[in-house]
Coordinates of C-alpha atoms in Angstrom, one line a residue:
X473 CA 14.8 22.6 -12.6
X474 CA 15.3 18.8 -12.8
X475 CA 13.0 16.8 -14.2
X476 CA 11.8 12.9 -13.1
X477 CA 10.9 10.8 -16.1
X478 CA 10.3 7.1 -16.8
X479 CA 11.3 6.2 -20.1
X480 CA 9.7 3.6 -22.4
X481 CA 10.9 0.0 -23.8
X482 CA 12.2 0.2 -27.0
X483 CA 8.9 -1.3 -28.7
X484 CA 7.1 2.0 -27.4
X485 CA 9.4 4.5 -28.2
X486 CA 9.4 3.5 -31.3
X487 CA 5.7 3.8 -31.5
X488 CA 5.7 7.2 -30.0
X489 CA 8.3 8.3 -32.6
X490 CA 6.1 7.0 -35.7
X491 CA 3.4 9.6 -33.8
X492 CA 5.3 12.1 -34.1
X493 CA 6.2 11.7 -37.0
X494 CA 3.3 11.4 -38.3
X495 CA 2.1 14.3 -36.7
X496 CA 5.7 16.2 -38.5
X497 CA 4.9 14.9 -41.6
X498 CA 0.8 16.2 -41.8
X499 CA 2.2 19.7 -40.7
X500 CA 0.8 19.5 -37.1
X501 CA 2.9 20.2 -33.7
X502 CA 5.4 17.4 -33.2
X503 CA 7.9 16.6 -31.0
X504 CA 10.0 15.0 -33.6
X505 CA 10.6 19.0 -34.3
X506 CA 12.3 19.1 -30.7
X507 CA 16.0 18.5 -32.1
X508 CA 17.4 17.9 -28.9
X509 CA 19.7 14.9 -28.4
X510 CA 18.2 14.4 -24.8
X511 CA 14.6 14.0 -26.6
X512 CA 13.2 10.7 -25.9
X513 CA 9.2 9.6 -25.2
X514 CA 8.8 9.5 -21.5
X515 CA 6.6 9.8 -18.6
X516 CA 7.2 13.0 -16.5
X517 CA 6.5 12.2 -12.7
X518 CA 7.8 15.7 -11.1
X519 CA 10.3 18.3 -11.1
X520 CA 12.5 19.9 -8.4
X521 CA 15.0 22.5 -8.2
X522 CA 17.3 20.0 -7.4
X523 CA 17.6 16.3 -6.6
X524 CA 19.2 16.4 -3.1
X525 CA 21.0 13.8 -1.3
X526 CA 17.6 12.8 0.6
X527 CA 15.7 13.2 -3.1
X528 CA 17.9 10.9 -4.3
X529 CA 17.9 8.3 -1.9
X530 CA 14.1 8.1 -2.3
X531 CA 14.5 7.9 -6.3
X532 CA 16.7 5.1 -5.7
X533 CA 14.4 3.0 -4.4
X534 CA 11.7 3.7 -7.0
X535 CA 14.5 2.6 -9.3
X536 CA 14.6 -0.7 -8.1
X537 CA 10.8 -1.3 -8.8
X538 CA 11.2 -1.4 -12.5
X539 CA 10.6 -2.3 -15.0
X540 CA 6.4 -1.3 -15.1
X541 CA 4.1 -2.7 -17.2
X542 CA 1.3 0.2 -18.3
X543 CA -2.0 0.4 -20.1
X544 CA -2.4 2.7 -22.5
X545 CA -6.3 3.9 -22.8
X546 CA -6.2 6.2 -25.8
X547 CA -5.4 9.2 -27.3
X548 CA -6.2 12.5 -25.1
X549 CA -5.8 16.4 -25.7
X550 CA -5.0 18.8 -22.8
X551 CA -5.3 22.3 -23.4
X552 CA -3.6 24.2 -20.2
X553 CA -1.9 27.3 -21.4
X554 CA -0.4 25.0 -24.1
X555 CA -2.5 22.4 -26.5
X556 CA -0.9 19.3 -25.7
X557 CA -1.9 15.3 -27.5
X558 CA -0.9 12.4 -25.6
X559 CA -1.1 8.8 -25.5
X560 CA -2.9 8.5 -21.4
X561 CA -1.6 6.0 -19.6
X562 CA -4.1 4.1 -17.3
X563 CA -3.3 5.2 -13.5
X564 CA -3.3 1.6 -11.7
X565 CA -2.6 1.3 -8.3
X566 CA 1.1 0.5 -9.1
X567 CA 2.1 3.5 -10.9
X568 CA 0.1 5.3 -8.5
X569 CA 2.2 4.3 -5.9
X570 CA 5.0 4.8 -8.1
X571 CA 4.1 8.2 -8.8
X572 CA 3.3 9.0 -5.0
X573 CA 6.4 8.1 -4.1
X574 CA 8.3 9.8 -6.5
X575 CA 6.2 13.5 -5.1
X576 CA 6.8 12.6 -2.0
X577 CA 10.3 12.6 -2.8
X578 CA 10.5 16.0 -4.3
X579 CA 8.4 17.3 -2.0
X580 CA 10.3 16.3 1.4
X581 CA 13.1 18.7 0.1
X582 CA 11.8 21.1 -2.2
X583 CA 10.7 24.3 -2.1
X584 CA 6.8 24.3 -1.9
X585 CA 6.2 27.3 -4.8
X586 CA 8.8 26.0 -6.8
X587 CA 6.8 22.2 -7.4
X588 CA 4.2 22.2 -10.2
X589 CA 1.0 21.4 -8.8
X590 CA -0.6 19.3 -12.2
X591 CA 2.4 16.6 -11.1
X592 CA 0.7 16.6 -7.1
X593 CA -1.0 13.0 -7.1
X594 CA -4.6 14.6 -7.1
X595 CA -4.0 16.2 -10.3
X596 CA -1.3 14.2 -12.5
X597 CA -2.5 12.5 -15.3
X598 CA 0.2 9.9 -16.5
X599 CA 0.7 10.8 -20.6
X600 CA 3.0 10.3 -22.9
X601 CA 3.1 13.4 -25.3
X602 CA 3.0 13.6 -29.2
X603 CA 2.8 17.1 -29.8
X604 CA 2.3 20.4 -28.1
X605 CA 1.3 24.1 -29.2
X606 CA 1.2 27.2 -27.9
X607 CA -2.2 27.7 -30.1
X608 CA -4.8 27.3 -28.1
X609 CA -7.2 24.1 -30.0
X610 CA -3.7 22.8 -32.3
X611 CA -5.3 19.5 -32.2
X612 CA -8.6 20.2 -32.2
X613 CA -10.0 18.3 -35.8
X614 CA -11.0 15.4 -36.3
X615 CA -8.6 14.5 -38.5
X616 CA -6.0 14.6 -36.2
X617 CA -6.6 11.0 -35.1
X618 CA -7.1 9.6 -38.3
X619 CA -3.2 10.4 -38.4
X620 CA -2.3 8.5 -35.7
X621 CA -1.1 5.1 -35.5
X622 CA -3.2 3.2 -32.9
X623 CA -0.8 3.6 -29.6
X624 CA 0.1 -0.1 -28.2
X625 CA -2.1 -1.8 -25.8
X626 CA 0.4 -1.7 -23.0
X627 CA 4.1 0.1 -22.1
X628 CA 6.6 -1.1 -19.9
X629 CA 8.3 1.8 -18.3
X630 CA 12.0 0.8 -17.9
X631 CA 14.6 3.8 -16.7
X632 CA 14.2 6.5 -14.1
X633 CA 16.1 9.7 -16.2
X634 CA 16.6 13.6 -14.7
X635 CA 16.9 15.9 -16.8
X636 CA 18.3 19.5 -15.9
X637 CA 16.8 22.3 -17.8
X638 CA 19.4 24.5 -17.0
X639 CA 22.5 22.7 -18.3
X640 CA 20.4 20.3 -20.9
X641 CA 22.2 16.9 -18.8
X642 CA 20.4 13.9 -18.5
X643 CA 21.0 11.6 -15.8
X644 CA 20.1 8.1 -15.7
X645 CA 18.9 7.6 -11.8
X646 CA 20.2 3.9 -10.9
X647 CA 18.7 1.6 -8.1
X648 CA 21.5 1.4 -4.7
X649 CA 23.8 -1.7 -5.1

């Protein structure tokens, strides 16, 4: 599968990363325990078998539109087969057309079955994750967000990446010249 992820400014990430670390460092699910070199806070919009030439040329042009400025309205906890916290991005009418775009991308050339329906517009909510479990309620005290730094008011989300699950590549997906 490939992936389609916005990626933070470098004020952001660095926030996200103090989460997580202190999420690490209180024993909790982190995912500064993901050691992979590719790991980096991002937004996930879809994923697709495969980013085809028409894919592609669609990505393109939602290149072009950034960098987007985000709010970010708190902390949130998602329990769907895995317990996952997140910072929730606020779904404005500009990443929503973003994000609509981006599907509508995947789903021109992809396989219907092979498209994860919680990234279809109806059902997506925009998050950035801290941690995530496959124990059902990993998150679920109180003092959970005590542990938190307080997540920035805003993001600006700067760089469309791919990322291939299969051969653990990232690819940075540029704007046409």
């Amino acid at each position: 599968m490939r992936t389609v992820e916005l990626l933070l400014d470098e004020a952001a990430d660095l926030a996200v990363r103090e989460a997580w670390w202190r999420l690490a460092d209180a024993g909790l699910p982190s995912q500064a325990r993901h050691r992979s070199p590719t790991n980096s806070p991002h937004l996930t919009l879809a994923a697709c078998p495969e980013l085809t030439s028409p894919i592609r040329w669609e990505l393109a042009e939602v290149a072009a539109a950034l960098p987007l400025p985000v709010r970010v309205t708190g902390v949130v906890r998602f329990e769907r087969p895995t317990s996952v916290l997140a910072w929730a991005l606020h779904l404005d009418p500009a990443l929503a057309a973003l994000h609509g775009r981006v599907w509508d991308a995947v789903v021109s050339d992809s396989p219907p079955e092979t498209l994860n329906p919680l990234h279809a517009p109806a059902r997506w909510s925009p998050h950035i994750t801290l941690g995530r479990s496959r124990r059902a309620g990993a998150f679920a005290g109180p003092r959970v967000f005590e542990l938190l730094p307080a997540p920035p008011s805003s993001v600006r989300l700067t760089t469309l990446r791919s990322y291939d699950t299969e051969t653990g590549t990232l690819e940075v997906l540029e704007p046409r010249p």
